[in-house]
Amino acid sequence: MKILCIGDVTSAGGVRLLSDKLWKFRRERGIDLCIVNAENAGFVTGASAEAAEQLFKAGADVLTGGNHTLRNKAVYSYIDSRPYMLRPINFTEEAPGAGYCIADMCGYRVMVINAMGNVHIDPTLDAPYGYIERALRREEGRYDLAVMDIHAEATGEKLAIAHAFDGKIKVIFGTHTHVPTADLQILPRGTGYVTDLGMCGESGGILGMNAEGVVKRMKSHLPLKFEAAAGDPVADGVIFELRSSDFAVTAMERVKIK
Ligand SMILES: [Fe+2]
């Protein structure tokens, strides 16, 4: 069984790329479940109902989120109505939406969890460990395997969370930094792991944004608006291959959809 995970969609260009290419890619590569991080798919920051609908139609089964997901109030009622669009589980019950869902993959029940780190990203947020443990316990017997998007800034925190759930969650991938990492690995208890998937948006800039504008903002400290970069859109992702008898990850492959 193959699970394709795609990094943060950063722009309308990224949404269009997936609308054009994702179903074809899924068919060619025999993908059984596709998870896309869509926290910024609305426009430069935040999620939107329109972009989420387009991504579901494009072939995403589950959309995960992060620190920007709930920036736009317009998405609140939508996320409440769409169980397969997630926001981080440690946003607590106060926030609209949910931090996990159970999706179907070839008749197997996959619990997809979306959690967020708090190191160098949001120190006011509760650490995710307890939220994840309680959710796994609460749903015991209702899922066959679990998969998690850990949306965080610090590589060490992502690895710590992955080791804490090694073996309990079969696939753990990081998002948020937009930089694809080269550390695909199988952890000691069998979890397939990568620190960051990368991004899905215009290439050639800085994390999907126009380089000149980012440098200007960095140098001036003015609240200048970011624009999408000018290069061709690219989607970074990882395919995790799992054995159906015990859901152990047997192979991982980095992919780029252009
Ligand atoms: Fe983020």
JSON list of N, CA and C in Angstrom, two decimals, residues 3 40 78 84 111-112 136 141 167 188-189 226 240:
[
{"chain": "A", "resi": 3, "resn": "ILE", "atom": "N", "xyz": [1.22, 5.44, 0.45]},
{"chain": "A", "resi": 3, "resn": "ILE", "atom": "CA", "xyz": [0.67, 6.71, 0.92]},
{"chain": "A", "resi": 3, "resn": "ILE", "atom": "C", "xyz": [1.57, 7.82, 0.38]},
{"chain": "A", "resi": 40, "resn": "ASN", "atom": "N", "xyz": [-1.61, 26.91, 3.92]},
{"chain": "A", "resi": 40, "resn": "ASN", "atom": "CA", "xyz": [-1.47, 28.18, 3.21]},
{"chain": "A", "resi": 40, "resn": "ASN", "atom": "C", "xyz": [-2.08, 28.15, 1.82]},
{"chain": "A", "resi": 78, "resn": "TYR", "atom": "N", "xyz": [-16.41, 26.06, 7.29]},
{"chain": "A", "resi": 78, "resn": "TYR", "atom": "CA", "xyz": [-16.06, 25.01, 6.32]},
{"chain": "A", "resi": 78, "resn": "TYR", "atom": "C", "xyz": [-15.31, 23.87, 7.01]},
{"chain": "A", "resi": 84, "resn": "TYR", "atom": "N", "xyz": [-12.34, 15.67, 6.80]},
{"chain": "A", "resi": 84, "resn": "TYR", "atom": "CA", "xyz": [-11.02, 15.31, 6.26]},
{"chain": "A", "resi": 84, "resn": "TYR", "atom": "C", "xyz": [-10.12, 16.53, 6.04]},
{"chain": "A", "resi": 111, "resn": "MET", "atom": "N", "xyz": [-6.00, 6.35, 10.66]},
{"chain": "A", "resi": 111, "resn": "MET", "atom": "CA", "xyz": [-6.19, 7.52, 11.51]},
{"chain": "A", "resi": 111, "resn": "MET", "atom": "C", "xyz": [-5.11, 8.54, 11.13]},
{"chain": "A", "resi": 112, "resn": "VAL", "atom": "N", "xyz": [-5.53, 9.66, 10.60]},
{"chain": "A", "resi": 112, "resn": "VAL", "atom": "CA", "xyz": [-4.57, 10.70, 10.21]},
{"chain": "A", "resi": 112, "resn": "VAL", "atom": "C", "xyz": [-4.61, 11.79, 11.28]},
{"chain": "A", "resi": 136, "resn": "LEU", "atom": "N", "xyz": [-5.08, 8.62, 20.35]},
{"chain": "A", "resi": 136, "resn": "LEU", "atom": "CA", "xyz": [-4.82, 7.22, 19.98]},
{"chain": "A", "resi": 136, "resn": "LEU", "atom": "C", "xyz": [-5.59, 6.28, 20.89]},
{"chain": "A", "resi": 141, "resn": "GLY", "atom": "N", "xyz": [-9.18, 0.54, 18.44]},
{"chain": "A", "resi": 141, "resn": "GLY", "atom": "CA", "xyz": [-10.19, -0.37, 17.92]},
{"chain": "A", "resi": 141, "resn": "GLY", "atom": "C", "xyz": [-10.96, 0.20, 16.75]},
{"chain": "A", "resi": 167, "resn": "GLY", "atom": "N", "xyz": [6.61, 3.32, 16.18]},
{"chain": "A", "resi": 167, "resn": "GLY", "atom": "CA", "xyz": [5.94, 2.02, 16.29]},
{"chain": "A", "resi": 167, "resn": "GLY", "atom": "C", "xyz": [4.44, 2.16, 16.51]},
{"chain": "A", "resi": 188, "resn": "PRO", "atom": "N", "xyz": [13.72, 2.93, 15.02]},
{"chain": "A", "resi": 188, "resn": "PRO", "atom": "CA", "xyz": [13.95, 1.60, 15.60]},
{"chain": "A", "resi": 188, "resn": "PRO", "atom": "C", "xyz": [12.71, 0.71, 15.73]},
{"chain": "A", "resi": 189, "resn": "ARG", "atom": "N", "xyz": [11.54, 1.29, 16.00]},
{"chain": "A", "resi": 189, "resn": "ARG", "atom": "CA", "xyz": [10.34, 0.45, 16.14]},
{"chain": "A", "resi": 189, "resn": "ARG", "atom": "C", "xyz": [9.49, 0.42, 14.87]},
{"chain": "A", "resi": 226, "resn": "PHE", "atom": "N", "xyz": [4.07, 39.43, 1.18]},
{"chain": "A", "resi": 226, "resn": "PHE", "atom": "CA", "xyz": [4.81, 38.51, 0.32]},
{"chain": "A", "resi": 226, "resn": "PHE", "atom": "C", "xyz": [4.02, 38.24, -0.97]},
{"chain": "A", "resi": 240, "resn": "PHE", "atom": "N", "xyz": [5.33, 6.68, 0.95]},
{"chain": "A", "resi": 240, "resn": "PHE", "atom": "CA", "xyz": [5.63, 5.66, 1.96]},
{"chain": "A", "resi": 240, "resn": "PHE", "atom": "C", "xyz": [4.95, 4.37, 1.51]}
]
